[in-house]
JSON list of C-alpha atoms in Angstrom, two decimals:
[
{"chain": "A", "resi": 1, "resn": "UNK", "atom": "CA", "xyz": [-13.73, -93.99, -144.26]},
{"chain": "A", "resi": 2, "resn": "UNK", "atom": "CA", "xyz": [-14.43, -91.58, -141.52]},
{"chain": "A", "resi": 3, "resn": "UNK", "atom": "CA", "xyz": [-12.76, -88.58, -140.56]},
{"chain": "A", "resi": 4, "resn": "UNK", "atom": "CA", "xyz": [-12.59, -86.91, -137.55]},
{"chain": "A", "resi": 5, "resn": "UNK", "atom": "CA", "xyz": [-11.88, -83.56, -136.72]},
{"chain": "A", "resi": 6, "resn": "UNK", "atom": "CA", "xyz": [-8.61, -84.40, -134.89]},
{"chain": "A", "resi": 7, "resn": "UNK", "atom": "CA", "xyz": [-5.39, -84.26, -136.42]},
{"chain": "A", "resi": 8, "resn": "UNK", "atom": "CA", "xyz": [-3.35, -86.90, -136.47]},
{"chain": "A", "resi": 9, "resn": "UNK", "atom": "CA", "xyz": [0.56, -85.76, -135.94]},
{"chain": "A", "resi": 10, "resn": "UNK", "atom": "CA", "xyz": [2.52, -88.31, -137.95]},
{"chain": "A", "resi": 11, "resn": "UNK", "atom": "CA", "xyz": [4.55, -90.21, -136.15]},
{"chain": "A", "resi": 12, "resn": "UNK", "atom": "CA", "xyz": [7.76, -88.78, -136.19]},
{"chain": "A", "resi": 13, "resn": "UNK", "atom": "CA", "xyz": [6.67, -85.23, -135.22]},
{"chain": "A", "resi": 14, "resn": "UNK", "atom": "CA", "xyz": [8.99, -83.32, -133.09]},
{"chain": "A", "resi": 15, "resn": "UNK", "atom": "CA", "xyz": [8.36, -82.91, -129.68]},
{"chain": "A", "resi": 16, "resn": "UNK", "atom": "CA", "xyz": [8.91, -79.30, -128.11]},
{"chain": "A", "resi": 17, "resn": "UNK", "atom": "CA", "xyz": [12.43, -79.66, -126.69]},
{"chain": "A", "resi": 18, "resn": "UNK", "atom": "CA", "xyz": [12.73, -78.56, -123.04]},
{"chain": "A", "resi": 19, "resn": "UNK", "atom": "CA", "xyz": [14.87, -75.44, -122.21]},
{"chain": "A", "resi": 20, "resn": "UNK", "atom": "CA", "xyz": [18.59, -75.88, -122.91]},
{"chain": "A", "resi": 21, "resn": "UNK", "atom": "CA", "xyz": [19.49, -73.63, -120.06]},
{"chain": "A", "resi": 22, "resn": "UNK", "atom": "CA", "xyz": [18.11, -71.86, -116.93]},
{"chain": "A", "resi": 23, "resn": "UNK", "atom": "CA", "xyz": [17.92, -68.78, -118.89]},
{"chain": "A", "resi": 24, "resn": "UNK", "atom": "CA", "xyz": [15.25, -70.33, -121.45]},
{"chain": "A", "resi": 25, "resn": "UNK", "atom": "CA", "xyz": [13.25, -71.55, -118.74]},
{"chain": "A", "resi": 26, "resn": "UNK", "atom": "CA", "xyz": [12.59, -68.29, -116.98]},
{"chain": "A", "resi": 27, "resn": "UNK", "atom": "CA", "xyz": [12.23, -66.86, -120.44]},
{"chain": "A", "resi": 28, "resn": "UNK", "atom": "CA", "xyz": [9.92, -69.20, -121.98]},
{"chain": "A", "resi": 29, "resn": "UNK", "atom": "CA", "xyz": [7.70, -68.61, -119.31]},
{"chain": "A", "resi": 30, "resn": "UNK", "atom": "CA", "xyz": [5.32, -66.15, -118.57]},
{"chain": "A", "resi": 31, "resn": "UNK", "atom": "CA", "xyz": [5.04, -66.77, -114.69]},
{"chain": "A", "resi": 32, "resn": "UNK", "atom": "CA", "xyz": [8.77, -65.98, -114.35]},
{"chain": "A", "resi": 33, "resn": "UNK", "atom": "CA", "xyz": [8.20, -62.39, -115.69]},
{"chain": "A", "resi": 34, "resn": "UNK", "atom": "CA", "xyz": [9.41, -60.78, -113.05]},
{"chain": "A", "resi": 35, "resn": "UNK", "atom": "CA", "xyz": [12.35, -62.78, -112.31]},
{"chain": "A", "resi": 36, "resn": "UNK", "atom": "CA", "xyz": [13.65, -62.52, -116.03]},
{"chain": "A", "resi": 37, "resn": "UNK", "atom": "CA", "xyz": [13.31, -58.69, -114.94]},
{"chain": "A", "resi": 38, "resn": "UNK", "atom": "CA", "xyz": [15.45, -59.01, -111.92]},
{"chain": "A", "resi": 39, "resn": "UNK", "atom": "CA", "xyz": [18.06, -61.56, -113.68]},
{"chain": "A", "resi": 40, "resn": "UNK", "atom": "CA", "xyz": [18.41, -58.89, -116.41]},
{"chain": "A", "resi": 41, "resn": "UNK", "atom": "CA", "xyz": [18.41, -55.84, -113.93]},
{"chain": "A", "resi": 42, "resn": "UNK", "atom": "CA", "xyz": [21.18, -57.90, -111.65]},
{"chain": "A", "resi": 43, "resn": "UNK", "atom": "CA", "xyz": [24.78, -57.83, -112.61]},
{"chain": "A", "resi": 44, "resn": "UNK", "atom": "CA", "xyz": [25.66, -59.74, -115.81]},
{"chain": "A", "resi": 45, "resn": "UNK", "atom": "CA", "xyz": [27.16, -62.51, -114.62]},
{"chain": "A", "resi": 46, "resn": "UNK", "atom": "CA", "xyz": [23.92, -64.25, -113.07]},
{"chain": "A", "resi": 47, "resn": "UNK", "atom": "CA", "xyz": [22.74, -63.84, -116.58]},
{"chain": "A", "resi": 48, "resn": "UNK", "atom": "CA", "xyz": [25.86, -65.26, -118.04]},
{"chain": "A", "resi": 49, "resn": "UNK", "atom": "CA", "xyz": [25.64, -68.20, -114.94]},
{"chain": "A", "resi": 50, "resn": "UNK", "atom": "CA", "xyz": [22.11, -68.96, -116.05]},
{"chain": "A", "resi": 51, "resn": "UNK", "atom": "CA", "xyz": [22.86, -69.19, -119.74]},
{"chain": "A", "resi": 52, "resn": "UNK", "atom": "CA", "xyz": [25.49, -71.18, -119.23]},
{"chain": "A", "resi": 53, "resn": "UNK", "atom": "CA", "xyz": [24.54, -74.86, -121.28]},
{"chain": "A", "resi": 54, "resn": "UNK", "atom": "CA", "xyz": [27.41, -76.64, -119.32]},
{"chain": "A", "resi": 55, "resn": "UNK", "atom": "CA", "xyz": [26.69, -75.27, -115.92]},
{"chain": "A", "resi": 56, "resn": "UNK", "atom": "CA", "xyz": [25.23, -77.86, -113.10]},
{"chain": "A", "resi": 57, "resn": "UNK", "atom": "CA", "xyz": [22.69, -75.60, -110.87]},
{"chain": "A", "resi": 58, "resn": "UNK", "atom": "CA", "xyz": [20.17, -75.92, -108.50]},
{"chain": "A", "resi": 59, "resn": "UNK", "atom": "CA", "xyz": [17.92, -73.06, -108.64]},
{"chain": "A", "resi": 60, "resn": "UNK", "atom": "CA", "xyz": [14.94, -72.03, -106.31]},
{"chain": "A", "resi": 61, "resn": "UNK", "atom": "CA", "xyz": [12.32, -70.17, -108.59]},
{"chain": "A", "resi": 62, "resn": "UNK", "atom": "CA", "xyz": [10.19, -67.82, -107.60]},
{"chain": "A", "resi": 63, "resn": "UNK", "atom": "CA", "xyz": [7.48, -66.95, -109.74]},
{"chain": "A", "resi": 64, "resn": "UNK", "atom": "CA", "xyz": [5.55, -63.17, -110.29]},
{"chain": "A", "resi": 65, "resn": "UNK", "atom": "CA", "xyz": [3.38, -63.87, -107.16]},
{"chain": "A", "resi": 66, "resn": "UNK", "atom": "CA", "xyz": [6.41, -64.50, -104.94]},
{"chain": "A", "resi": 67, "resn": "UNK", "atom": "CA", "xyz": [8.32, -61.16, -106.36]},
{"chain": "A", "resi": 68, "resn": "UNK", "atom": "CA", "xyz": [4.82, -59.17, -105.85]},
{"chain": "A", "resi": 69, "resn": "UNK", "atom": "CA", "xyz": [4.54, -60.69, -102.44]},
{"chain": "A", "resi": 70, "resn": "UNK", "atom": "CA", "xyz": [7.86, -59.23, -101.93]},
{"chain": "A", "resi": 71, "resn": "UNK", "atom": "CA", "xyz": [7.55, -55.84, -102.83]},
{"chain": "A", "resi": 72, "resn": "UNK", "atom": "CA", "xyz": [3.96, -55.41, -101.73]},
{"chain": "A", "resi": 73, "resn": "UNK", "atom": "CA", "xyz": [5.57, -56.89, -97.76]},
{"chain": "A", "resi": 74, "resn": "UNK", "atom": "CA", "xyz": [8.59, -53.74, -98.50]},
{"chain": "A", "resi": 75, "resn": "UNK", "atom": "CA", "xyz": [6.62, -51.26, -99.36]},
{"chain": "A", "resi": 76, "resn": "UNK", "atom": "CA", "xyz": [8.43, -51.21, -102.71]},
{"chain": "A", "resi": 77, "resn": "UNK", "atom": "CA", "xyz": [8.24, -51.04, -106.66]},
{"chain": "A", "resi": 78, "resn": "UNK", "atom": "CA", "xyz": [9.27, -53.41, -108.86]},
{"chain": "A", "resi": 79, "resn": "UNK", "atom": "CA", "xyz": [11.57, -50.40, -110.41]},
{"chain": "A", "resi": 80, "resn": "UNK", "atom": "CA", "xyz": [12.89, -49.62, -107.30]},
{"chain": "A", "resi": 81, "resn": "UNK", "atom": "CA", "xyz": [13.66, -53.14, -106.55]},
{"chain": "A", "resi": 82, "resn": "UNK", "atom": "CA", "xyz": [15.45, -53.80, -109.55]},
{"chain": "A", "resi": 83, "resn": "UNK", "atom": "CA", "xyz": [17.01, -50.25, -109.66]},
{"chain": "A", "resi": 84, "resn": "UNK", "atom": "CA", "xyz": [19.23, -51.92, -106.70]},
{"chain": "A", "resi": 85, "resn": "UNK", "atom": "CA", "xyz": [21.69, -53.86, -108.81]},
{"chain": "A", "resi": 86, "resn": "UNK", "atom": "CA", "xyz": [23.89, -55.04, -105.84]},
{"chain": "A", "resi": 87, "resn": "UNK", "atom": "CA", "xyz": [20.32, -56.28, -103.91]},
{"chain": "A", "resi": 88, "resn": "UNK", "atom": "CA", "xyz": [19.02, -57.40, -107.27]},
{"chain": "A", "resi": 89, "resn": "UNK", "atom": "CA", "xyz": [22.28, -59.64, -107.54]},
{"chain": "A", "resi": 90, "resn": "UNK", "atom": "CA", "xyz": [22.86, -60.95, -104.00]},
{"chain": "A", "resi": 91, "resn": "UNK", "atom": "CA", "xyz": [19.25, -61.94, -103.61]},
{"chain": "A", "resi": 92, "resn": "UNK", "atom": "CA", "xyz": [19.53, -63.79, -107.28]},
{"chain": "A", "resi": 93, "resn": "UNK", "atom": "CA", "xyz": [22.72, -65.92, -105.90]},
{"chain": "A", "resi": 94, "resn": "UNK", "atom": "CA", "xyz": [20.63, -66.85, -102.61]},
{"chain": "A", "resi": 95, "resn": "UNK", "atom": "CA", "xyz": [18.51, -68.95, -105.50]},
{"chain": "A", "resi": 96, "resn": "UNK", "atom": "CA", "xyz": [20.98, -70.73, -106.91]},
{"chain": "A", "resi": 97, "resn": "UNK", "atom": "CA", "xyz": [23.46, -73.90, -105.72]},
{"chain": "A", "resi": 98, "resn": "UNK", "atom": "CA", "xyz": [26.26, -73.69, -108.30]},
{"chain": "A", "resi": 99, "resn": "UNK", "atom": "CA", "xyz": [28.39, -76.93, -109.41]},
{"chain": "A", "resi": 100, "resn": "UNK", "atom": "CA", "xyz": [24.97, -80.01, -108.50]},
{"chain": "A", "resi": 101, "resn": "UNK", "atom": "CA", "xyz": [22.04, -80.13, -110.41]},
{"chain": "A", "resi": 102, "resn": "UNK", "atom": "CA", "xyz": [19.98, -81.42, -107.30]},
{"chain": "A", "resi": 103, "resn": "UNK", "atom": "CA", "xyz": [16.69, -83.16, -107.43]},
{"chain": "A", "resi": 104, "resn": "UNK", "atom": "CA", "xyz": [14.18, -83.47, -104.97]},
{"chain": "A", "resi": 105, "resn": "UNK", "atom": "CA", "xyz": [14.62, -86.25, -103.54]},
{"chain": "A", "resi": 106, "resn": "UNK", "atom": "CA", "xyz": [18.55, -85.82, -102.93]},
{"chain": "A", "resi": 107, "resn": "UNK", "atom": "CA", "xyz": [17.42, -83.01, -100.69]},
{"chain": "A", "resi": 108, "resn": "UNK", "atom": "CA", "xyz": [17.69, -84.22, -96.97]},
{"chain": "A", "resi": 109, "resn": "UNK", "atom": "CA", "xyz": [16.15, -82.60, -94.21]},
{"chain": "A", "resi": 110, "resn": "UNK", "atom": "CA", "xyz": [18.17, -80.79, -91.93]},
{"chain": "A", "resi": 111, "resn": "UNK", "atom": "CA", "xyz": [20.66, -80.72, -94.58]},
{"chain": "A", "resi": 112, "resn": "UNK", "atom": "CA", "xyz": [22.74, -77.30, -94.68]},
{"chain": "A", "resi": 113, "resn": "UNK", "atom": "CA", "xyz": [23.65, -75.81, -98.50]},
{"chain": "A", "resi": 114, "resn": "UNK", "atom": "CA", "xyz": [25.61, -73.25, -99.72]},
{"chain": "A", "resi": 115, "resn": "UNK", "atom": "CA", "xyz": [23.99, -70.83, -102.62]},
{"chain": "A", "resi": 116, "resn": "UNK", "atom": "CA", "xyz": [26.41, -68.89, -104.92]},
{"chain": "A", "resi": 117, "resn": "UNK", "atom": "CA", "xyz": [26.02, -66.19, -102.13]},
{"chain": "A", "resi": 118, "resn": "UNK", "atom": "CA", "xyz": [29.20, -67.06, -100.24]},
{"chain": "A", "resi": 119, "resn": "UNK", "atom": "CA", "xyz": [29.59, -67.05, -96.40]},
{"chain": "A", "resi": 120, "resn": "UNK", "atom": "CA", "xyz": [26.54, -67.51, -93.58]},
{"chain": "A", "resi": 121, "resn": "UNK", "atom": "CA", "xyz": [23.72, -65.18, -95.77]},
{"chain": "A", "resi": 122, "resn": "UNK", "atom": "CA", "xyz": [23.70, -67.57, -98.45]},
{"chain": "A", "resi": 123, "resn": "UNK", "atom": "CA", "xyz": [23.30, -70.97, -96.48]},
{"chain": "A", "resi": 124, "resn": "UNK", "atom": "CA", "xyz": [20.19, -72.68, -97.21]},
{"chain": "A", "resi": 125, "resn": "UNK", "atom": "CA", "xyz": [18.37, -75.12, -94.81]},
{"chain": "A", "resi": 126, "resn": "UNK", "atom": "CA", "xyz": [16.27, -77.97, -95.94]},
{"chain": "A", "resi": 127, "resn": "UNK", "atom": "CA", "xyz": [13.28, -79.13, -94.22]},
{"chain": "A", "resi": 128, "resn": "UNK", "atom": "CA", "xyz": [11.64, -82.15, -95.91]},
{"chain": "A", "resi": 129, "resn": "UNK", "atom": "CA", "xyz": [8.49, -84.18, -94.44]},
{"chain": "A", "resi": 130, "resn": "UNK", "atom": "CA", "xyz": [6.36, -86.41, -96.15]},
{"chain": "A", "resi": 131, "resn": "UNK", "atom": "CA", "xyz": [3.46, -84.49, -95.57]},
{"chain": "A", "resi": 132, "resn": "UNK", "atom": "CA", "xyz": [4.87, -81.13, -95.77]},
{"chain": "A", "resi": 133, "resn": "UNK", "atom": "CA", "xyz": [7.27, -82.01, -98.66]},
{"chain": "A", "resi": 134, "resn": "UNK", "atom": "CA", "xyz": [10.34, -79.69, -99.15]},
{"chain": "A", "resi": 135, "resn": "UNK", "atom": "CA", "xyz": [10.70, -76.28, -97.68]},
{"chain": "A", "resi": 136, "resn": "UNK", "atom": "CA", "xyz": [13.65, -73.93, -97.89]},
{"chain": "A", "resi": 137, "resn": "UNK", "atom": "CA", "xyz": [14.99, -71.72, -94.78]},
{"chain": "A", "resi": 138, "resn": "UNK", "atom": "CA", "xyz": [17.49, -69.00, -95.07]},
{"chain": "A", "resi": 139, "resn": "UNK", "atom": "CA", "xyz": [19.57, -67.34, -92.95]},
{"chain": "A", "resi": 140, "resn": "UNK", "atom": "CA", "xyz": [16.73, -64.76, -91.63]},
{"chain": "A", "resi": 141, "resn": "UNK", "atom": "CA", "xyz": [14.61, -68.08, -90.54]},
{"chain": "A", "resi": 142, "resn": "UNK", "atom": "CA", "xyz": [12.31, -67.20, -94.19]},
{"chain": "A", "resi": 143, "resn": "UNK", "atom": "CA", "xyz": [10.60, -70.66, -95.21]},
{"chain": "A", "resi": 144, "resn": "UNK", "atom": "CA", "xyz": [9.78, -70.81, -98.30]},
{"chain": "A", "resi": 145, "resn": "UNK", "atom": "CA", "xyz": [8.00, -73.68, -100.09]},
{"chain": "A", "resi": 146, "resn": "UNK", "atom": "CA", "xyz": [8.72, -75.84, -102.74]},
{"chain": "A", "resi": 147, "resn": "UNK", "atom": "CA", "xyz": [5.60, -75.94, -104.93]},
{"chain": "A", "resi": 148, "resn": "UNK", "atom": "CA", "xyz": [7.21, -77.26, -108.07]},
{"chain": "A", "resi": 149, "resn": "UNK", "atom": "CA", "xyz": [10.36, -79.81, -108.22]},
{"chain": "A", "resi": 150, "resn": "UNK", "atom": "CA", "xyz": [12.56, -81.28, -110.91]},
{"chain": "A", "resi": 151, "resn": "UNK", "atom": "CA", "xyz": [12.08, -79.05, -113.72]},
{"chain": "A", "resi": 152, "resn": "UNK", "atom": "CA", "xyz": [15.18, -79.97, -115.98]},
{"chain": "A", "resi": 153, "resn": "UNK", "atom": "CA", "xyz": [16.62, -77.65, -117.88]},
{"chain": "A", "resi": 154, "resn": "UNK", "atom": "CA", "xyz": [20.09, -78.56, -119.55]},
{"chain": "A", "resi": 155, "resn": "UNK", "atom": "CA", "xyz": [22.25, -79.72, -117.32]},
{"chain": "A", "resi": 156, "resn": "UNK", "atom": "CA", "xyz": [20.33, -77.89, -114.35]},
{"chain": "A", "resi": 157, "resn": "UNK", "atom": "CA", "xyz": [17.04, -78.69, -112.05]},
{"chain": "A", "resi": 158, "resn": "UNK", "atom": "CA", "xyz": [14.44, -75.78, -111.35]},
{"chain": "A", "resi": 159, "resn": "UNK", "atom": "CA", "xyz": [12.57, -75.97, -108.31]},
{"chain": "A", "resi": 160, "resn": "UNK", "atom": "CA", "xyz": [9.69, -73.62, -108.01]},
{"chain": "A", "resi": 161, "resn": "UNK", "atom": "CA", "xyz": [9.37, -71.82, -104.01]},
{"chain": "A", "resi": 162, "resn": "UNK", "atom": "CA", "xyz": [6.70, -69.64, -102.95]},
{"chain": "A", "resi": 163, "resn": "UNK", "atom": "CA", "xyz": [8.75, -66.88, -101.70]},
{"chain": "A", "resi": 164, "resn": "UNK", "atom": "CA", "xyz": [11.50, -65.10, -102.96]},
{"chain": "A", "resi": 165, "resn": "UNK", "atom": "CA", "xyz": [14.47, -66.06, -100.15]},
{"chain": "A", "resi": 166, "resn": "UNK", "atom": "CA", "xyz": [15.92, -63.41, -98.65]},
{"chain": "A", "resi": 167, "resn": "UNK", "atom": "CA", "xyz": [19.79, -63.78, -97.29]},
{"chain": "A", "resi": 168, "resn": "UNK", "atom": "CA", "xyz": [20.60, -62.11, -94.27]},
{"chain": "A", "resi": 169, "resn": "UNK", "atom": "CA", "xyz": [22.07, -58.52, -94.30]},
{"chain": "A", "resi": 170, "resn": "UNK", "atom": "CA", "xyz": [20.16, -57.31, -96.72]},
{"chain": "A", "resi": 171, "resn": "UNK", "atom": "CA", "xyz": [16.99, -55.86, -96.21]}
]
């Protein structure tokens, strides 16, 4: 007999199981850093939304090199940016479609959503090409693109963007 210096995992080994909740995701991974920074600086109820295991969302993503982008473009640090609980907040709800856990390739282009961030600020456009693939606009004419779709987590999908999308009004 022969051994190897792989192990074998018997057959029944559990496999990691993915993130229950939105919440998990950001937390279980490093890249999201600075948005489990802003979801805890923002008020409680985005925490609360994102922790829910029951809640259907669609959530745009950005990771650490979207936020620095941010804050490097504003002149600003990441402790004043999350000092700003009301920005901190209204920017979170421009990420997130509450109610539709929406994948990919339900997005349509020219198709109009509505965040969590009620009224005009928080509408989202979709462009989608097959060469381009998806890209987000918000209501300052921001595209941002998708770099990573159809991360499940519960009963929610996580798609990654390059930017952090700013509503109107804000800044």
């Amino acid at each position: 007999m022969i051994e190897d210096d792989v192990p074998n995992d018997p057959p029944d080994a559990a496999k990691p199981k993915p993130p229950a909740t939105v919440a998990e995701l950001v937390a279980g991974n490093k890249d999201f850093s600075l948005l489990l920074a802003a979801v805890q600086a923002a008020d409680k109820a985005i925490l609360a939304l994102l922790s829910n295991r029951r809640a259907k969302l669609t959530v745009f993503a950005p990771p650490n090199a979207a936020f620095e982008a941010l804050l490097e473009d504003l002149d600003l640090s990441a402790e004043d940016l999350l000092g700003n609980k009301a920005l901190v907040t209204s920017v979170l709800l421009n990420h997130v479609i509450s109610g539709a856990a929406v994948s990919s390739r339900a997005l349509k282009s020219a198709q109009l959503v509505q965040t969590a961030l009620k009224g005009v600020p928080g509408q989202l456009g979709i462009l989608k090409q097959k060469t381009l693939g998806v890209r987000i606009v918000t209501s300052t004419n921001q595209v941002a693109k998708v770099t990573a779709a159809n991360i499940a987590a519960g009963r929610s999908i996580v798609h990654v963007v390059d930017q952090v999308l700013i509503p109107s009004g804000l800044l």
